[in-house]
Amino acid sequence: MKSNNGKRYTDHMKETILRRMMPPNNESVSQLSKELGITEPTLYKWRKEARLAGNPTPGSGHGSEQWSSEDKFLVVMESYAMNESDLAEYCRKKGLYKEQIISWREVCLNANAREKDQSKQLGLELKEERKRAQLLEKDLLKKEKALAEAAALLLLRKKAQAIWGDQEEE
C-alpha cells in the first residue's frame, strides 16, 4: 500500500493502525500521525475506507458518547443480530456498554417515527392555518362590502344634497 508521501505500508500495519482508531482504543488521527510519522490525510483516507467497509472507526480520541452518528449507526448495524452473550463479548472487546448500544439502536429505529409524527403535526397545523386564512378572507370580504355600501350611501347623500339642498334649512 502506497501513501501520499510515497512510503509503502503493509496491509498488516494499516490494519493495526485502524484497530487503534477503533474502540476500545479510539486513538485520534492526529495522535497516531505524530506518533507514527504517517500523514494525517493518509490516516483519514484509511479511516474513510474502513467506514465505507462498515467498520466504526471514530479516530477522534473522544469517548463513545461523543462519536459521530455514523459511527454509532455502524456499531448498531454490526451488533444488531447478536444474541445476549455475543453482544456482551462484543461490548467487552470494543469497550462499550450494552445499554449504550441498546440506546443507540432505539434512536436508529425511532428516527423515522419522529419524522412521521412531525409531518402529521405539520399537516394539522397547515390545515388549521388554511381554515384561519379562509375565515379572515371571508371577514375581509364582508368588511369590504360594508365599506363599499357606506361609501355608496355617502356619495348618494352628497348628490341628494347637491340636487335638493340641505333639508335642515327648511
Short mmCIF file of C-alpha atoms in Angstrom, two decimals:
data_model
loop_
_atom_site.label_atom_id
_atom_site.label_comp_id
_atom_site.label_asym_id
_atom_site.label_seq_id
_atom_site.Cartn_x
_atom_site.Cartn_y
_atom_site.Cartn_z
CA MET A 1 0.00 0.00 0.00
CA LYS A 2 1.47 3.34 -1.07
CA SER A 3 0.60 6.63 0.68
CA ASN A 4 0.60 10.26 -0.48
CA ASN A 5 4.23 10.79 0.53
CA GLY A 6 5.43 7.76 -1.47
CA LYS A 7 6.04 5.46 1.52
CA ARG A 8 4.76 1.92 1.40
CA TYR A 9 2.73 0.49 4.25
CA THR A 10 1.89 -3.16 4.66
CA ASP A 11 -1.72 -4.28 4.98
CA HIS A 12 -0.89 -5.62 8.43
CA MET A 13 0.43 -2.21 9.54
CA LYS A 14 -2.65 -0.50 8.13
CA GLU A 15 -4.96 -2.94 9.96
CA THR A 16 -3.04 -2.43 13.21
CA ILE A 17 -3.36 1.34 12.91
CA LEU A 18 -7.07 1.13 12.06
CA ARG A 19 -7.60 -1.14 15.08
CA ARG A 20 -6.06 1.58 17.23
CA MET A 21 -8.64 4.05 15.84
CA MET A 22 -11.46 1.64 16.69
CA PRO A 23 -12.96 1.05 20.10
CA PRO A 24 -11.83 0.49 22.80
CA ASN A 25 -8.59 2.38 21.98
CA ASN A 26 -10.22 5.10 19.87
CA GLU A 27 -6.94 6.93 19.39
CA SER A 28 -7.13 10.21 17.48
CA VAL A 29 -5.81 10.59 13.96
CA SER A 30 -3.55 13.48 14.97
CA GLN A 31 -2.08 11.49 17.86
CA LEU A 32 -1.37 8.49 15.61
CA SER A 33 0.10 10.76 12.93
CA LYS A 34 2.56 12.32 15.38
CA GLU A 35 3.47 9.00 16.95
CA LEU A 36 3.90 7.00 13.75
CA GLY A 37 5.04 9.69 11.32
CA ILE A 38 2.21 8.95 8.88
CA THR A 39 0.49 11.98 7.38
CA GLU A 40 -2.98 12.82 8.64
CA PRO A 41 -4.53 12.77 5.12
CA THR A 42 -3.33 9.17 4.73
CA LEU A 43 -4.85 8.17 8.07
CA TYR A 44 -8.12 9.97 7.24
CA LYS A 45 -8.22 8.15 3.89
CA TRP A 46 -7.73 4.78 5.62
CA ARG A 47 -10.41 5.67 8.17
CA LYS A 48 -12.84 6.64 5.39
CA GLU A 49 -12.19 3.34 3.59
CA ALA A 50 -12.76 1.42 6.82
CA ARG A 51 -16.06 3.25 7.41
CA LEU A 52 -17.20 2.50 3.87
CA ALA A 53 -16.43 -1.14 4.61
CA GLY A 54 -18.81 -0.89 7.61
CA ASN A 55 -16.29 -0.57 10.46
CA PRO A 56 -16.83 2.02 13.18
CA THR A 57 -13.54 3.96 13.31
CA PRO A 58 -14.07 7.17 15.25
CA GLY A 59 -10.38 8.09 15.39
CA SER A 60 -11.30 11.26 17.26
CA GLY A 61 -9.97 10.43 20.72
CA HIS A 62 -13.42 11.10 22.21
CA GLY A 63 -15.44 8.74 24.35
CA SER A 64 -18.21 6.71 22.76
CA GLU A 65 -20.94 9.22 23.70
CA GLN A 66 -19.25 11.89 21.54
CA TRP A 67 -18.92 9.65 18.49
CA SER A 68 -20.50 10.70 15.24
CA SER A 69 -23.94 9.40 14.31
CA GLU A 70 -22.30 7.40 11.54
CA ASP A 71 -20.02 5.50 13.93
CA LYS A 72 -22.85 4.81 16.36
CA PHE A 73 -25.00 3.57 13.49
CA LEU A 74 -22.21 1.27 12.31
CA VAL A 75 -21.93 -0.23 15.81
CA VAL A 76 -25.71 -0.78 15.84
CA MET A 77 -25.56 -2.44 12.44
CA GLU A 78 -22.60 -4.59 13.44
CA SER A 79 -24.26 -5.77 16.65
CA TYR A 80 -27.94 -5.88 15.62
CA ALA A 81 -28.29 -9.62 15.06
CA MET A 82 -26.19 -10.65 18.07
CA ASN A 83 -27.66 -12.61 20.96
CA GLU A 84 -27.07 -11.53 24.59
CA SER A 85 -23.79 -13.42 25.10
CA ASP A 86 -22.33 -12.33 21.74
CA LEU A 87 -23.36 -8.75 22.46
CA ALA A 88 -21.72 -8.87 25.89
CA GLU A 89 -18.49 -10.19 24.35
CA TYR A 90 -18.66 -7.54 21.61
CA CYS A 91 -19.09 -4.82 24.24
CA ARG A 92 -16.09 -6.07 26.26
CA LYS A 93 -13.97 -6.21 23.10
CA LYS A 94 -14.98 -2.69 21.97
CA GLY A 95 -15.01 -1.07 25.42
CA LEU A 96 -18.71 -0.23 25.20
CA TYR A 97 -21.70 -0.82 27.42
CA LYS A 98 -24.65 -2.90 26.30
CA GLU A 99 -27.01 -0.11 27.42
CA GLN A 100 -25.27 2.34 25.07
CA ILE A 101 -25.77 0.08 22.08
CA ILE A 102 -29.41 -0.58 23.04
CA SER A 103 -29.99 3.17 23.40
CA TRP A 104 -28.36 3.87 20.02
CA ARG A 105 -30.44 1.08 18.46
CA GLU A 106 -33.67 2.63 19.77
CA VAL A 107 -32.67 6.03 18.40
CA CYS A 108 -31.97 4.47 15.00
CA LEU A 109 -35.24 2.53 14.97
CA ASN A 110 -37.31 5.54 16.03
CA ALA A 111 -35.61 8.07 13.75
CA ASN A 112 -38.29 7.84 11.06
CA ALA A 113 -41.16 7.61 13.55
CA ARG A 114 -40.43 11.12 14.81
CA GLU A 115 -40.31 12.37 11.25
CA LYS A 116 -43.74 10.84 10.56
CA ASP A 117 -45.19 12.39 13.73
CA GLN A 118 -43.68 15.75 12.83
CA SER A 119 -45.07 15.68 9.31
CA LYS A 120 -48.50 14.70 10.68
CA GLN A 121 -48.36 17.57 13.18
CA LEU A 122 -47.26 20.00 10.44
CA GLY A 123 -50.14 18.80 8.27
CA LEU A 124 -52.63 19.51 11.05
CA GLU A 125 -51.13 22.94 11.67
CA LEU A 126 -51.26 23.73 7.95
CA LYS A 127 -54.92 22.68 7.81
CA GLU A 128 -55.73 24.95 10.79
CA GLU A 129 -53.87 27.87 9.20
CA ARG A 130 -55.76 27.40 5.94
CA LYS A 131 -59.08 27.47 7.83
CA ARG A 132 -57.97 30.59 9.65
CA ALA A 133 -56.94 32.22 6.37
CA GLN A 134 -60.34 31.38 4.82
CA LEU A 135 -62.16 32.90 7.81
CA LEU A 136 -60.02 36.03 7.61
CA GLU A 137 -60.63 36.33 3.85
CA LYS A 138 -64.38 35.88 4.42
CA ASP A 139 -64.34 38.54 7.14
CA LEU A 140 -62.30 40.87 4.95
CA LEU A 141 -64.72 40.42 2.05
CA LYS A 142 -67.66 41.20 4.34
CA LYS A 143 -65.93 44.37 5.60
CA GLU A 144 -65.05 45.44 2.06
CA LYS A 145 -68.72 45.10 1.05
CA ALA A 146 -69.83 47.09 4.10
CA LEU A 147 -67.27 49.79 3.33
CA ALA A 148 -68.37 49.93 -0.31
CA GLU A 149 -72.01 50.22 0.80
CA ALA A 150 -71.13 53.02 3.24
CA ALA A 151 -69.18 54.84 0.53
CA ALA A 152 -72.13 54.49 -1.88
CA LEU A 153 -74.55 55.87 0.74
CA LEU A 154 -72.27 58.85 1.41
CA LEU A 155 -72.00 59.52 -2.31
CA LEU A 156 -75.79 59.35 -2.69
CA ARG A 157 -76.26 61.68 0.29
CA LYS A 158 -73.87 64.22 -1.24
CA LYS A 159 -75.66 64.05 -4.61
CA ALA A 160 -79.04 64.40 -2.92
CA GLN A 161 -77.77 67.45 -1.02
CA ALA A 162 -76.40 68.93 -4.21
CA ILE A 163 -79.74 68.41 -6.01
CA TRP A 164 -82.25 69.30 -3.26
CA GLY A 165 -80.08 71.23 -0.85
CA ASP A 166 -79.99 70.72 2.88
CA GLN A 167 -83.31 69.59 4.29
CA GLU A 168 -82.41 71.13 7.62
CA GLU A 169 -82.62 74.69 6.17
CA GLU A 170 -86.36 74.37 5.56
#
